[in-house]
Every structure is written in structure tokens, then in C-alpha cells.
PDB file of C-alpha atoms in Angstrom:
ATOM      1  CA  MET A   1      24.200   4.726   1.295  1.00 44.00           C
ATOM      2  CA  ARG A   2      26.535   1.817   2.010  1.00 46.00           C
ATOM      3  CA  ARG A   3      26.636   0.370  -1.526  1.00 45.00           C
ATOM      4  CA  THR A   4      29.515  -1.985  -0.772  1.00 41.00           C
ATOM      5  CA  THR A   5      27.812  -3.527   2.232  1.00 48.00           C
ATOM      6  CA  LEU A   6      24.509  -3.778   0.443  1.00 51.00           C
ATOM      7  CA  GLY A   7      26.192  -5.368  -2.545  1.00 50.00           C
ATOM      8  CA  ALA A   8      27.759  -8.012  -0.334  1.00 52.00           C
ATOM      9  CA  ALA A   9      24.361  -8.862   1.044  1.00 54.00           C
ATOM     10  CA  PHE A  10      22.961  -9.209  -2.482  1.00 51.00           C
ATOM     11  CA  CYS A  11      25.618 -11.785  -3.300  1.00 51.00           C
ATOM     12  CA  ALA A  12      23.925 -14.082  -0.818  1.00 50.00           C
ATOM     13  CA  LEU A  13      20.841 -14.097  -3.000  1.00 48.00           C
ATOM     14  CA  ALA A  14      22.732 -16.179  -5.523  1.00 43.00           C
ATOM     15  CA  LEU A  15      23.603 -18.838  -2.953  1.00 46.00           C
ATOM     16  CA  PRO A  16      21.551 -22.031  -2.797  1.00 46.00           C
ATOM     17  CA  THR A  17      18.939 -21.896  -0.055  1.00 46.00           C
ATOM     18  CA  ALA A  18      17.251 -25.269  -0.391  1.00 42.00           C
ATOM     19  CA  ALA A  19      19.435 -26.807   2.301  1.00 46.00           C
ATOM     20  CA  LEU A  20      18.578 -24.213   4.896  1.00 54.00           C
ATOM     21  CA  ALA A  21      15.226 -25.641   5.882  1.00 52.00           C
ATOM     22  CA  ASP A  22      12.288 -27.678   4.721  1.00 72.00           C
ATOM     23  CA  CYS A  23      10.410 -24.626   3.479  1.00 89.00           C
ATOM     24  CA  GLY A  24       9.101 -25.202  -0.026  1.00 90.00           C
ATOM     25  CA  GLU A  25       7.620 -22.888  -2.636  1.00 94.00           C
ATOM     26  CA  VAL A  26       5.866 -19.712  -1.520  1.00 96.00           C
ATOM     27  CA  SER A  27       3.894 -17.373  -3.785  1.00 96.00           C
ATOM     28  CA  ILE A  28       3.587 -13.814  -2.532  1.00 96.00           C
ATOM     29  CA  THR A  29       1.962 -10.699  -3.992  1.00 94.00           C
ATOM     30  CA  GLU A  30       4.008  -7.973  -5.631  1.00 91.00           C
ATOM     31  CA  MET A  31       1.541  -5.097  -5.933  1.00 89.00           C
ATOM     32  CA  SER A  32       2.069  -1.852  -7.772  1.00 84.00           C
ATOM     33  CA  PHE A  33       2.191   0.537  -4.807  1.00 83.00           C
ATOM     34  CA  SER A  34       5.426   1.339  -3.018  1.00 88.00           C
ATOM     35  CA  SER A  35       4.788   0.248   0.563  1.00 92.00           C
ATOM     36  CA  SER A  36       3.530  -3.161  -0.577  1.00 93.00           C
ATOM     37  CA  ILE A  37       6.526  -3.625  -2.869  1.00 94.00           C
ATOM     38  CA  ILE A  38       8.972  -2.969  -0.032  1.00 96.00           C
ATOM     39  CA  THR A  39       7.026  -5.155   2.409  1.00 97.00           C
ATOM     40  CA  THR A  40       7.163  -7.966  -0.151  1.00 97.00           C
ATOM     41  CA  GLU A  41      10.910  -7.505  -0.690  1.00 97.00           C
ATOM     42  CA  ILE A  42      11.653  -7.612   3.032  1.00 97.00           C
ATOM     43  CA  ALA A  43       9.410 -10.630   3.597  1.00 97.00           C
ATOM     44  CA  ALA A  44      10.853 -12.476   0.595  1.00 97.00           C
ATOM     45  CA  PHE A  45      14.435 -11.781   1.724  1.00 96.00           C
ATOM     46  CA  LEU A  46      13.697 -13.177   5.175  1.00 97.00           C
ATOM     47  CA  MET A  47      11.966 -16.257   3.752  1.00 97.00           C
ATOM     48  CA  GLU A  48      14.717 -17.010   1.258  1.00 96.00           C
ATOM     49  CA  GLN A  49      17.760 -16.281   3.393  1.00 94.00           C
ATOM     50  CA  GLY A  50      16.367 -17.245   6.784  1.00 95.00           C
ATOM     51  CA  TYR A  51      14.163 -20.208   5.982  1.00 96.00           C
ATOM     52  CA  GLY A  52      15.322 -21.440   2.582  1.00 95.00           C
ATOM     53  CA  CYS A  53      12.007 -20.855   0.805  1.00 96.00           C
ATOM     54  CA  GLU A  54      11.690 -20.648  -2.952  1.00 96.00           C
ATOM     55  CA  VAL A  55       9.705 -17.421  -3.298  1.00 96.00           C
ATOM     56  CA  SER A  56       7.797 -16.439  -6.420  1.00 96.00           C
ATOM     57  CA  ARG A  57       6.472 -12.894  -6.673  1.00 95.00           C
ATOM     58  CA  VAL A  58       3.033 -12.560  -8.261  1.00 93.00           C
ATOM     59  CA  PRO A  59       2.280  -9.170  -9.886  1.00 92.00           C
ATOM     60  CA  SER A  60      -1.106  -8.058  -8.582  1.00 89.00           C
ATOM     61  CA  ASP A  61      -3.263  -5.335  -7.037  1.00 86.00           C
ATOM     62  CA  GLN A  62      -6.102  -5.254  -4.524  1.00 82.00           C
ATOM     63  CA  VAL A  63      -8.944  -6.433  -6.776  1.00 83.00           C
ATOM     64  CA  PRO A  64      -6.948  -9.016  -8.779  1.00 87.00           C
ATOM     65  CA  ALA A  65      -5.475 -10.451  -5.566  1.00 89.00           C
ATOM     66  CA  ILE A  66      -8.888 -10.950  -3.951  1.00 86.00           C
ATOM     67  CA  THR A  67     -10.288 -12.372  -7.192  1.00 87.00           C
ATOM     68  CA  SER A  68      -7.404 -14.828  -7.477  1.00 89.00           C
ATOM     69  CA  LEU A  69      -7.831 -15.939  -3.874  1.00 89.00           C
ATOM     70  CA  SER A  70     -11.517 -16.522  -4.498  1.00 87.00           C
ATOM     71  CA  GLU A  71     -11.169 -18.338  -7.807  1.00 90.00           C
ATOM     72  CA  ASN A  72      -7.781 -20.062  -7.548  1.00 90.00           C
ATOM     73  CA  ASN A  73      -6.861 -20.123  -3.831  1.00 89.00           C
ATOM     74  CA  GLU A  74      -3.621 -18.325  -4.644  1.00 90.00           C
ATOM     75  CA  PRO A  75      -1.251 -16.627  -4.101  1.00 94.00           C
ATOM     76  CA  ASP A  76      -0.209 -18.090  -0.746  1.00 96.00           C
ATOM     77  CA  ILE A  77       0.342 -14.677   0.870  1.00 96.00           C
ATOM     78  CA  VAL A  78      -1.050 -11.204   0.237  1.00 95.00           C
ATOM     79  CA  THR A  79       1.432  -9.002   2.058  1.00 94.00           C
ATOM     80  CA  GLU A  80      -0.540  -5.755   2.201  1.00 93.00           C
ATOM     81  CA  LEU A  81      -4.323  -5.846   1.898  1.00 91.00           C
ATOM     82  CA  TRP A  82      -6.302  -2.650   2.564  1.00 84.00           C
ATOM     83  CA  THR A  83      -9.458  -4.104   4.059  1.00 80.00           C
ATOM     84  CA  ASN A  84     -11.699  -1.044   3.702  1.00 65.00           C
ATOM     85  CA  SER A  85     -11.602  -1.513  -0.072  1.00 65.00           C
ATOM     86  CA  THR A  86     -11.988  -5.266  -0.431  1.00 70.00           C
ATOM     87  CA  GLY A  87     -15.779  -5.476  -0.698  1.00 68.00           C
ATOM     88  CA  GLU A  88     -17.886  -8.552  -0.036  1.00 80.00           C
ATOM     89  CA  VAL A  89     -15.531 -11.081  -1.651  1.00 85.00           C
ATOM     90  CA  TYR A  90     -12.994 -10.804   1.136  1.00 86.00           C
ATOM     91  CA  ALA A  91     -15.668 -11.087   3.819  1.00 87.00           C
ATOM     92  CA  LYS A  92     -16.940 -14.257   2.174  1.00 89.00           C
ATOM     93  CA  LEU A  93     -13.451 -15.778   1.964  1.00 90.00           C
ATOM     94  CA  LYS A  94     -12.929 -15.063   5.650  1.00 90.00           C
ATOM     95  CA  GLU A  95     -16.344 -16.438   6.608  1.00 91.00           C
ATOM     96  CA  GLU A  96     -15.682 -19.634   4.656  1.00 93.00           C
ATOM     97  CA  GLY A  97     -12.356 -20.114   6.449  1.00 93.00           C
ATOM     98  CA  ARG A  98     -10.351 -20.077   3.241  1.00 93.00           C
ATOM     99  CA  ILE A  99      -8.017 -17.320   4.397  1.00 93.00           C
ATOM    100  CA  ARG A 100      -6.297 -16.385   7.646  1.00 95.00           C
ATOM    101  CA  GLU A 101      -5.599 -12.858   8.840  1.00 95.00           C
ATOM    102  CA  LEU A 102      -2.009 -13.033  10.033  1.00 97.00           C
ATOM    103  CA  ASN A 103      -1.204  -9.494  11.148  1.00 96.00           C
ATOM    104  CA  GLU A 104      -1.840  -5.757  10.877  1.00 96.00           C
ATOM    105  CA  VAL A 105       1.227  -5.125   8.760  1.00 97.00           C
ATOM    106  CA  LEU A 106       0.906  -1.317   8.963  1.00 95.00           C
ATOM    107  CA  GLN A 107       0.242   0.165  12.380  1.00 91.00           C
ATOM    108  CA  PRO A 108      -1.919   2.085  13.129  1.00 85.00           C
ATOM    109  CA  GLY A 109      -3.035   1.440   9.546  1.00 90.00           C
ATOM    110  CA  GLY A 110      -3.437   3.084   6.176  1.00 89.00           C
ATOM    111  CA  VAL A 111      -4.875   6.508   5.445  1.00 86.00           C
ATOM    112  CA  GLU A 112      -6.759   7.344   2.250  1.00 91.00           C
ATOM    113  CA  GLY A 113      -8.449  10.529   1.206  1.00 94.00           C
ATOM    114  CA  TRP A 114      -8.762  13.512  -1.119  1.00 97.00           C
ATOM    115  CA  TRP A 115      -6.042  16.119  -0.740  1.00 97.00           C
ATOM    116  CA  ILE A 116      -4.827  19.547  -1.811  1.00 98.00           C
ATOM    117  CA  PRO A 117      -1.344  21.055  -1.274  1.00 98.00           C
ATOM    118  CA  SER A 118      -0.884  23.088   1.890  1.00 97.00           C
ATOM    119  CA  TYR A 119       0.044  26.222  -0.060  1.00 98.00           C
ATOM    120  CA  LEU A 120      -3.328  26.035  -1.839  1.00 98.00           C
ATOM    121  CA  ALA A 121      -5.135  25.582   1.484  1.00 98.00           C
ATOM    122  CA  GLU A 122      -3.297  28.557   2.971  1.00 98.00           C
ATOM    123  CA  GLU A 123      -4.182  30.798   0.034  1.00 98.00           C
ATOM    124  CA  HIS A 124      -7.771  29.549  -0.259  1.00 98.00           C
ATOM    125  CA  PRO A 125      -8.910  27.994   3.039  1.00 98.00           C
ATOM    126  CA  GLU A 126     -12.376  27.388   1.615  1.00 98.00           C
ATOM    127  CA  LEU A 127     -10.864  24.577  -0.475  1.00 98.00           C
ATOM    128  CA  THR A 128     -10.356  22.431   2.619  1.00 98.00           C
ATOM    129  CA  THR A 129     -13.999  21.315   2.312  1.00 98.00           C
ATOM    130  CA  ILE A 130     -15.621  19.565  -0.623  1.00 97.00           C
ATOM    131  CA  GLN A 131     -18.338  22.205  -0.740  1.00 97.00           C
ATOM    132  CA  GLY A 132     -15.725  24.917  -1.127  1.00 98.00           C
ATOM    133  CA  ILE A 133     -14.139  23.030  -4.016  1.00 98.00           C
ATOM    134  CA  LEU A 134     -17.481  22.482  -5.749  1.00 98.00           C
ATOM    135  CA  GLU A 135     -18.150  26.206  -5.514  1.00 98.00           C
ATOM    136  CA  ASN A 136     -14.656  27.137  -6.788  1.00 98.00           C
ATOM    137  CA  PRO A 137     -13.614  24.456  -9.279  1.00 98.00           C
ATOM    138  CA  ASP A 138     -11.233  26.799 -11.119  1.00 98.00           C
ATOM    139  CA  LEU A 139      -9.098  27.159  -7.978  1.00 98.00           C
ATOM    140  CA  VAL A 140      -8.206  23.435  -8.155  1.00 98.00           C
ATOM    141  CA  GLY A 141      -7.617  23.510 -11.892  1.00 97.00           C
ATOM    142  CA  ASN A 142     -11.048  22.054 -12.712  1.00 98.00           C
ATOM    143  CA  ARG A 143      -9.623  18.571 -12.284  1.00 98.00           C
ATOM    144  CA  PHE A 144      -9.758  15.672  -9.841  1.00 98.00           C
ATOM    145  CA  HIS A 145      -6.864  13.215 -10.064  1.00 98.00           C
ATOM    146  CA  ASN A 146      -8.279   9.704  -9.752  1.00 97.00           C
ATOM    147  CA  CYS A 147      -6.706   6.260  -9.338  1.00 93.00           C
ATOM    148  CA  MET A 148      -5.863   3.917 -12.169  1.00 90.00           C
ATOM    149  CA  ASP A 149      -8.113   1.136 -13.438  1.00 88.00           C
ATOM    150  CA  GLY A 150      -7.779  -1.968 -11.250  1.00 85.00           C
ATOM    151  CA  TRP A 151      -7.533  -0.041  -7.992  1.00 87.00           C
ATOM    152  CA  VAL A 152     -10.585  -0.154  -5.735  1.00 88.00           C
ATOM    153  CA  CYS A 153     -10.111   3.537  -4.925  1.00 93.00           C
ATOM    154  CA  ARG A 154     -11.039   4.320  -8.534  1.00 95.00           C
ATOM    155  CA  ARG A 155     -14.504   2.865  -7.965  1.00 95.00           C
ATOM    156  CA  VAL A 156     -14.949   4.581  -4.607  1.00 96.00           C
ATOM    157  CA  ASN A 157     -13.828   7.938  -5.974  1.00 97.00           C
ATOM    158  CA  LEU A 158     -16.103   7.705  -9.008  1.00 97.00           C
ATOM    159  CA  ASN A 159     -19.108   6.981  -6.798  1.00 97.00           C
ATOM    160  CA  ASN A 160     -18.230   9.823  -4.439  1.00 97.00           C
ATOM    161  CA  ALA A 161     -17.796  12.109  -7.448  1.00 98.00           C
ATOM    162  CA  ARG A 162     -21.239  11.097  -8.747  1.00 97.00           C
ATOM    163  CA  ALA A 163     -22.762  11.698  -5.322  1.00 97.00           C
ATOM    164  CA  TRP A 164     -21.258  15.191  -5.159  1.00 96.00           C
ATOM    165  CA  GLY A 165     -22.057  16.055  -8.796  1.00 97.00           C
ATOM    166  CA  MET A 166     -18.439  16.944  -9.434  1.00 97.00           C
ATOM    167  CA  GLU A 167     -18.573  16.814 -13.217  1.00 97.00           C
ATOM    168  CA  GLU A 168     -21.715  18.918 -13.195  1.00 97.00           C
ATOM    169  CA  ALA A 169     -19.804  21.449 -11.087  1.00 98.00           C
ATOM    170  CA  GLY A 170     -17.126  21.675 -13.786  1.00 98.00           C
ATOM    171  CA  ILE A 171     -14.516  19.272 -12.387  1.00 98.00           C
ATOM    172  CA  GLU A 172     -13.019  16.745 -14.785  1.00 98.00           C
ATOM    173  CA  ILE A 173     -12.386  13.257 -13.382  1.00 97.00           C
ATOM    174  CA  TYR A 174      -8.928  12.495 -14.718  1.00 97.00           C
ATOM    175  CA  GLU A 175      -7.931   8.835 -14.457  1.00 93.00           C
ATOM    176  CA  HIS A 176      -4.238   8.109 -14.466  1.00 93.00           C
ATOM    177  CA  GLY A 177      -2.821   5.177 -16.369  1.00 89.00           C
ATOM    178  CA  SER A 178      -0.562   4.148 -13.509  1.00 90.00           C
ATOM    179  CA  GLY A 179       0.370   4.945  -9.953  1.00 87.00           C
ATOM    180  CA  GLU A 180       3.569   6.483 -11.291  1.00 89.00           C
ATOM    181  CA  THR A 181       1.781   9.060 -13.430  1.00 94.00           C
ATOM    182  CA  MET A 182      -0.498   9.977 -10.532  1.00 94.00           C
ATOM    183  CA  ALA A 183       2.541  10.513  -8.317  1.00 93.00           C
ATOM    184  CA  SER A 184       4.274  12.536 -11.031  1.00 95.00           C
ATOM    185  CA  SER A 185       1.276  14.816 -11.396  1.00 97.00           C
ATOM    186  CA  LEU A 186       1.308  15.595  -7.688  1.00 97.00           C
ATOM    187  CA  ALA A 187       5.069  16.124  -7.540  1.00 96.00           C
ATOM    188  CA  SER A 188       5.129  18.353 -10.622  1.00 97.00           C
ATOM    189  CA  ALA A 189       2.260  20.479  -9.349  1.00 98.00           C
ATOM    190  CA  TYR A 190       3.790  20.817  -5.894  1.00 97.00           C
ATOM    191  CA  GLU A 191       7.232  21.827  -7.163  1.00 96.00           C
ATOM    192  CA  ALA A 192       5.617  24.438  -9.405  1.00 98.00           C
ATOM    193  CA  ARG A 193       3.141  25.458  -6.664  1.00 98.00           C
ATOM    194  CA  GLU A 194       0.232  24.857  -9.007  1.00 98.00           C
ATOM    195  CA  PRO A 195      -3.285  23.641  -8.138  1.00 98.00           C
ATOM    196  CA  TRP A 196      -3.711  19.923  -7.495  1.00 98.00           C
ATOM    197  CA  PHE A 197      -6.757  18.088  -6.162  1.00 98.00           C
ATOM    198  CA  GLY A 198      -7.031  14.336  -5.986  1.00 98.00           C
ATOM    199  CA  TYR A 199      -6.828  11.031  -4.217  1.00 97.00           C
ATOM    200  CA  TYR A 200      -3.734   9.849  -2.383  1.00 94.00           C
ATOM    201  CA  TRP A 201      -2.803   7.624   0.502  1.00 90.00           C
ATOM    202  CA  GLU A 202      -0.130   6.980   3.076  1.00 88.00           C
ATOM    203  CA  PRO A 203       2.322   5.588   3.846  1.00 92.00           C
ATOM    204  CA  THR A 204       3.929   6.897   0.678  1.00 90.00           C
ATOM    205  CA  GLU A 205       7.132   8.694  -0.115  1.00 90.00           C
ATOM    206  CA  LEU A 206       5.259  11.682  -1.533  1.00 91.00           C
ATOM    207  CA  MET A 207       3.079  12.160   1.531  1.00 88.00           C
ATOM    208  CA  GLY A 208       6.219  12.150   3.615  1.00 79.00           C
ATOM    209  CA  ARG A 209       7.959  14.631   1.332  1.00 86.00           C
ATOM    210  CA  TYR A 210       5.130  17.077   0.632  1.00 89.00           C
ATOM    211  CA  ASP A 211       2.806  18.885   3.006  1.00 89.00           C
ATOM    212  CA  MET A 212      -0.718  17.964   1.942  1.00 92.00           C
ATOM    213  CA  VAL A 213      -4.069  18.913   3.504  1.00 95.00           C
ATOM    214  CA  PRO A 214      -7.063  16.546   3.539  1.00 94.00           C
ATOM    215  CA  VAL A 215     -10.332  17.746   2.030  1.00 98.00           C
ATOM    216  CA  ASP A 216     -13.144  17.405   4.542  1.00 96.00           C
ATOM    217  CA  PHE A 217     -16.421  15.959   3.350  1.00 88.00           C
ATOM    218  CA  GLY A 218     -17.815  14.678   6.589  1.00 90.00           C
ATOM    219  CA  PRO A 219     -17.365  11.559   8.709  1.00 91.00           C
ATOM    220  CA  PRO A 220     -16.965   8.127   7.155  1.00 93.00           C
ATOM    221  CA  ASP A 221     -19.945   5.812   6.869  1.00 95.00           C
ATOM    222  CA  MET A 222     -18.847   2.202   6.496  1.00 90.00           C
ATOM    223  CA  ALA A 223     -22.071   1.027   4.848  1.00 94.00           C
ATOM    224  CA  ILE A 224     -21.930   3.794   2.256  1.00 96.00           C
ATOM    225  CA  HIS A 225     -18.224   3.254   1.654  1.00 93.00           C
ATOM    226  CA  THR A 226     -18.710  -0.479   1.139  1.00 90.00           C
ATOM    227  CA  ALA A 227     -21.513   0.180  -1.342  1.00 95.00           C
ATOM    228  CA  ASN A 228     -19.235   2.592  -3.182  1.00 95.00           C
ATOM    229  CA  THR A 229     -16.715  -0.175  -3.893  1.00 92.00           C
ATOM    230  CA  ASP A 230     -19.232  -1.407  -6.494  1.00 93.00           C
ATOM    231  CA  LEU A 231     -18.836   0.595  -9.696  1.00 92.00           C
ATOM    232  CA  ASP A 232     -22.438  -0.210 -10.607  1.00 94.00           C
ATOM    233  CA  ASN A 233     -23.832   1.181  -7.347  1.00 95.00           C
ATOM    234  CA  PRO A 234     -27.267   2.466  -8.454  1.00 95.00           C
ATOM    235  CA  ASP A 235     -27.495   5.086  -5.704  1.00 95.00           C
ATOM    236  CA  PRO A 236     -24.046   6.346  -4.741  1.00 96.00           C
ATOM    237  CA  GLN A 237     -23.779   8.546  -1.683  1.00 96.00           C
ATOM    238  CA  ALA A 238     -20.794  10.377  -0.293  1.00 96.00           C
ATOM    239  CA  SER A 239     -18.562   9.047   2.451  1.00 96.00           C
ATOM    240  CA  ALA A 240     -15.037   9.772   3.544  1.00 95.00           C
ATOM    241  CA  TYR A 241     -12.618   6.855   3.559  1.00 92.00           C
ATOM    242  CA  PRO A 242     -12.732   4.976   6.869  1.00 88.00           C
ATOM    243  CA  PRO A 243      -9.355   4.333   8.479  1.00 80.00           C
ATOM    244  CA  SER A 244      -8.133   1.112   6.955  1.00 83.00           C
ATOM    245  CA  LYS A 245      -6.718  -1.920   8.618  1.00 88.00           C
ATOM    246  CA  VAL A 246      -3.866  -3.060   6.421  1.00 93.00           C
ATOM    247  CA  LEU A 247      -3.420  -6.784   6.814  1.00 94.00           C
ATOM    248  CA  THR A 248      -1.187  -9.592   5.753  1.00 96.00           C
ATOM    249  CA  VAL A 249      -3.383 -12.540   4.859  1.00 95.00           C
ATOM    250  CA  ALA A 250      -2.630 -16.080   3.741  1.00 96.00           C
ATOM    251  CA  THR A 251      -4.634 -19.000   2.466  1.00 95.00           C
ATOM    252  CA  ALA A 252      -5.673 -21.509   5.096  1.00 95.00           C
ATOM    253  CA  ASP A 253      -3.902 -24.218   3.099  1.00 95.00           C
ATOM    254  CA  PHE A 254      -0.622 -22.319   3.251  1.00 96.00           C
ATOM    255  CA  VAL A 255      -0.833 -21.747   6.999  1.00 96.00           C
ATOM    256  CA  GLU A 256      -1.213 -25.495   7.492  1.00 96.00           C
ATOM    257  CA  ARG A 257       1.564 -26.302   5.003  1.00 95.00           C
ATOM    258  CA  GLU A 258       4.152 -23.742   6.203  1.00 96.00           C
ATOM    259  CA  PRO A 259       3.359 -22.884   9.842  1.00 96.00           C
ATOM    260  CA  GLU A 260       6.797 -21.377  10.554  1.00 96.00           C
ATOM    261  CA  ILE A 261       6.511 -18.916   7.673  1.00 97.00           C
ATOM    262  CA  ALA A 262       2.966 -18.065   8.727  1.00 97.00           C
ATOM    263  CA  GLU A 263       4.278 -17.438  12.244  1.00 97.00           C
ATOM    264  CA  MET A 264       6.970 -15.101  10.906  1.00 98.00           C
ATOM    265  CA  MET A 265       4.464 -13.182   8.794  1.00 98.00           C
ATOM    266  CA  SER A 266       2.158 -12.852  11.809  1.00 98.00           C
ATOM    267  CA  LYS A 267       4.879 -10.744  13.471  1.00 98.00           C
ATOM    268  CA  LEU A 268       6.239  -8.755  10.526  1.00 98.00           C
ATOM    269  CA  HIS A 269       4.919  -5.193  10.716  1.00 97.00           C
ATOM    270  CA  PHE A 270       5.894  -1.533  10.342  1.00 96.00           C
ATOM    271  CA  ASP A 271       4.765   1.762  11.823  1.00 91.00           C
ATOM    272  CA  THR A 272       3.043   3.760   9.089  1.00 86.00           C
ATOM    273  CA  SER A 273       5.406   6.688   9.610  1.00 81.00           C
ATOM    274  CA  GLU A 274       8.383   4.323   9.573  1.00 90.00           C
ATOM    275  CA  MET A 275       7.343   3.004   6.186  1.00 93.00           C
ATOM    276  CA  SER A 276       6.947   6.527   4.814  1.00 87.00           C
ATOM    277  CA  ALA A 277      10.471   7.355   6.002  1.00 86.00           C
ATOM    278  CA  LEU A 278      11.828   4.189   4.394  1.00 94.00           C
ATOM    279  CA  LEU A 279      10.172   5.073   1.094  1.00 94.00           C
ATOM    280  CA  ALA A 280      11.626   8.580   1.309  1.00 87.00           C
ATOM    281  CA  TRP A 281      15.102   7.063   1.867  1.00 92.00           C
ATOM    282  CA  LYS A 282      14.642   4.904  -1.218  1.00 94.00           C
ATOM    283  CA  GLU A 283      13.743   7.902  -3.359  1.00 91.00           C
ATOM    284  CA  THR A 284      16.485  10.152  -1.985  1.00 89.00           C
ATOM    285  CA  ASN A 285      19.164   7.507  -2.548  1.00 94.00           C
ATOM    286  CA  ASN A 286      17.793   6.258  -5.875  1.00 95.00           C
ATOM    287  CA  ALA A 287      17.875   2.790  -4.362  1.00 95.00           C
ATOM    288  CA  SER A 288      16.369  -0.371  -5.779  1.00 95.00           C
ATOM    289  CA  ASN A 289      13.648  -2.293  -3.978  1.00 94.00           C
ATOM    290  CA  GLU A 290      16.200  -4.922  -2.949  1.00 94.00           C
ATOM    291  CA  GLU A 291      18.644  -2.318  -1.636  1.00 96.00           C
ATOM    292  CA  THR A 292      15.875  -0.694   0.372  1.00 95.00           C
ATOM    293  CA  ALA A 293      14.926  -4.027   1.939  1.00 95.00           C
ATOM    294  CA  VAL A 294      18.519  -4.734   2.927  1.00 94.00           C
ATOM    295  CA  TYR A 295      18.973  -1.170   4.211  1.00 95.00           C
ATOM    296  CA  PHE A 296      15.994  -1.665   6.518  1.00 96.00           C
ATOM    297  CA  LEU A 297      17.254  -5.028   7.743  1.00 96.00           C
ATOM    298  CA  GLN A 298      20.802  -3.778   8.349  1.00 94.00           C
ATOM    299  CA  ASN A 299      19.594  -0.765  10.321  1.00 95.00           C
ATOM    300  CA  ASN A 300      16.779  -2.337  12.345  1.00 95.00           C
ATOM    301  CA  PRO A 301      18.069  -5.665  13.723  1.00 95.00           C
ATOM    302  CA  ASP A 302      16.292  -5.233  17.049  1.00 93.00           C
ATOM    303  CA  GLU A 303      13.008  -4.882  15.201  1.00 95.00           C
ATOM    304  CA  TRP A 304      13.118  -7.843  12.830  1.00 96.00           C
ATOM    305  CA  ALA A 305      14.986 -10.223  15.154  1.00 95.00           C
ATOM    306  CA  GLY A 306      11.768 -10.887  17.063  1.00 96.00           C
ATOM    307  CA  TRP A 307       9.981 -11.898  13.875  1.00 97.00           C
ATOM    308  CA  LEU A 308      12.162 -14.957  13.227  1.00 97.00           C
ATOM    309  CA  ASN A 309      12.810 -18.304  14.856  1.00 95.00           C
ATOM    310  CA  ASP A 310      16.252 -18.913  16.379  1.00 95.00           C
ATOM    311  CA  GLU A 311      17.826 -20.624  13.356  1.00 94.00           C
ATOM    312  CA  ALA A 312      16.604 -18.066  10.841  1.00 95.00           C
ATOM    313  CA  ARG A 313      17.670 -15.218  13.122  1.00 95.00           C
ATOM    314  CA  ALA A 314      21.205 -16.601  13.394  1.00 94.00           C
ATOM    315  CA  ARG A 315      21.501 -16.885   9.593  1.00 93.00           C
ATOM    316  CA  LEU A 316      20.299 -13.354   9.012  1.00 93.00           C
ATOM    317  CA  VAL A 317      22.525 -11.845  11.703  1.00 91.00           C
ATOM    318  CA  LYS A 318      25.567 -13.501  10.116  1.00 90.00           C
ATOM    319  CA  LEU A 319      24.549 -12.424   6.632  1.00 88.00           C
ATOM    320  CA  LEU A 320      23.759  -8.793   7.459  1.00 86.00           C
ATOM    321  CA  GLN A 321      26.473  -7.976   9.982  1.00 75.00           C
TER     322      GLN A 321
END
């Protein structure tokens, strides 16, 4: 990793940016999952160094972000919103015209599901279906690794688990306290070639590093999945996760106030596999979020150049050369 070059780029972060443009304050989500964090870092770097914005990062996750948009009309930008897990609140915000969908920030989108390691699937192919797991709970360690509180996937998984009678079949629903502990459980199990069964998604560094096999429990049903986002669903049924559009959205007020930034964010996007590779680079090089953002920008000028207006592009080219 080019630490010297990256360090020089970081020095620019200390330079005043107010004179660059008329861009004012911008609040942008900083969620707890890796791809969103890196998307936010790249977007914030471009706003600050290309357009002179004063960017504030708002710690959040899917449910808190939607709730804040509904109740407070903030933050200005949600960089990575997985729309198959947003429930009725998001649909209402869109219908009321309070938010604008700027772009599909991950293309072709995000993938969620229940997974087992490939070595487990090779040894016990029956575990590639949910029925096979329910009939052989000991082969997956009698445990399902669930999401943390605050993530919509926790609700969906709990309702699917109720529909399948997983606890009755002898499978403990283990809820992790953070995304980091969930990732650690998968990595530790994989390195030791031990059983692991649980929820995960991509793009992620782990899904790029480890060979995982999805557990089949039939085709997705959007109506059932939407109902399963409600933890109090009185009649949960089982549905696979539908492919998710992953969007960047902004408040309507922000789009009117900062049209150039909205235009930039409407172009900023990544291939899902590209993001997984970037996250793997970050892990391999023990890089910070900021270093990873600059690494991407230094190595992909032809990609991000089309996102910016002429003045911002010229500033970034000079800074990152």
C-alpha cells in the first residue's frame, strides 16, 4: 500500500475548503456495515475536497435512518439504503415526496440470505436446504447466527425462524451484539472448519474471502418478506430474501438546496463485486476507512471522474495525482 502517497492526500483534509464552492453543510449517514462506511467515506471526500462542503457523519443503521427521515427530515443523505428491508415507512416517505431516490449505489444490488460454509455443504449436501438443516440441527452446531438489534434483518430472520419452527427443531437463535462479533464468528468457524449457519450479506469482505453456500428455502415472496419486517407479525410465513435494490436517497429539501451535490450522488455507484474486492483490500492491508477511500480514488480516476462537475474534477485530479 502506498502509505506515503495516501498520507499526502490526507494532509489535504486539514486544508480549508469553504472557499472552494458555495456548498454548505451536508449531513450523511455513517452506518455500521462495511460497504456503507466506505461509500460514505468516498462520498464525503469528494464533497469536501471537490465541492467545499462541510460534511457531518451521522452514526445510524437502516431502521434509525428511516425513522429519522420520517420524524426529523434528516440526515440529508442516506448513502446506502437496502430497500427490501425498509418496510412501509420508506414507501410512505417516497409517496409523500419527502425523499428522492438518487441512484442504485450498488449494481446489480445487494444479496442477503442464510449461508453455510462450502466445506460443510460438500460433506453434508442435505444442509443446502432448510429442510435438511431442520432434520439435522446437530450438523450446523444447533445454532443460527442472527443479526444484531437495530438491523431489519434481525426481524426478518426471527419471523422466518418462527415460520420454520427452528427453535422447536433444536436450533438456538443466537443474536450477536454487533456486526463485528457476527463476522468474527463466521471467520473463526471457517478457519477452524467448524459448523456455521446464519445470516450474511454481500458485498462484504468476508463473502469475498470465504466460499459460502446459500441455504435454499424456496423463492422469495415480496408480500411475505415485507410482512416479516414487522417483529410483531401475527402470522409469519417463510420467504427467501428478494434481491435488494441498494439506493442512495436524499431529502427533497436537500436536493433543492444543493443540486450539484445531488447530481454527483446520482452518479456515484459501485459494482457489487468491486466493493467486495475493495473491502478485502482494506482488510488485507489493515487500512483505515479514509485510506481505503483514497486508495479507491487514486486507482480508479476514470470511474469517479464522470461523477463530478468540471471544477470539482480538476481539484481532485490535482490532489490525487
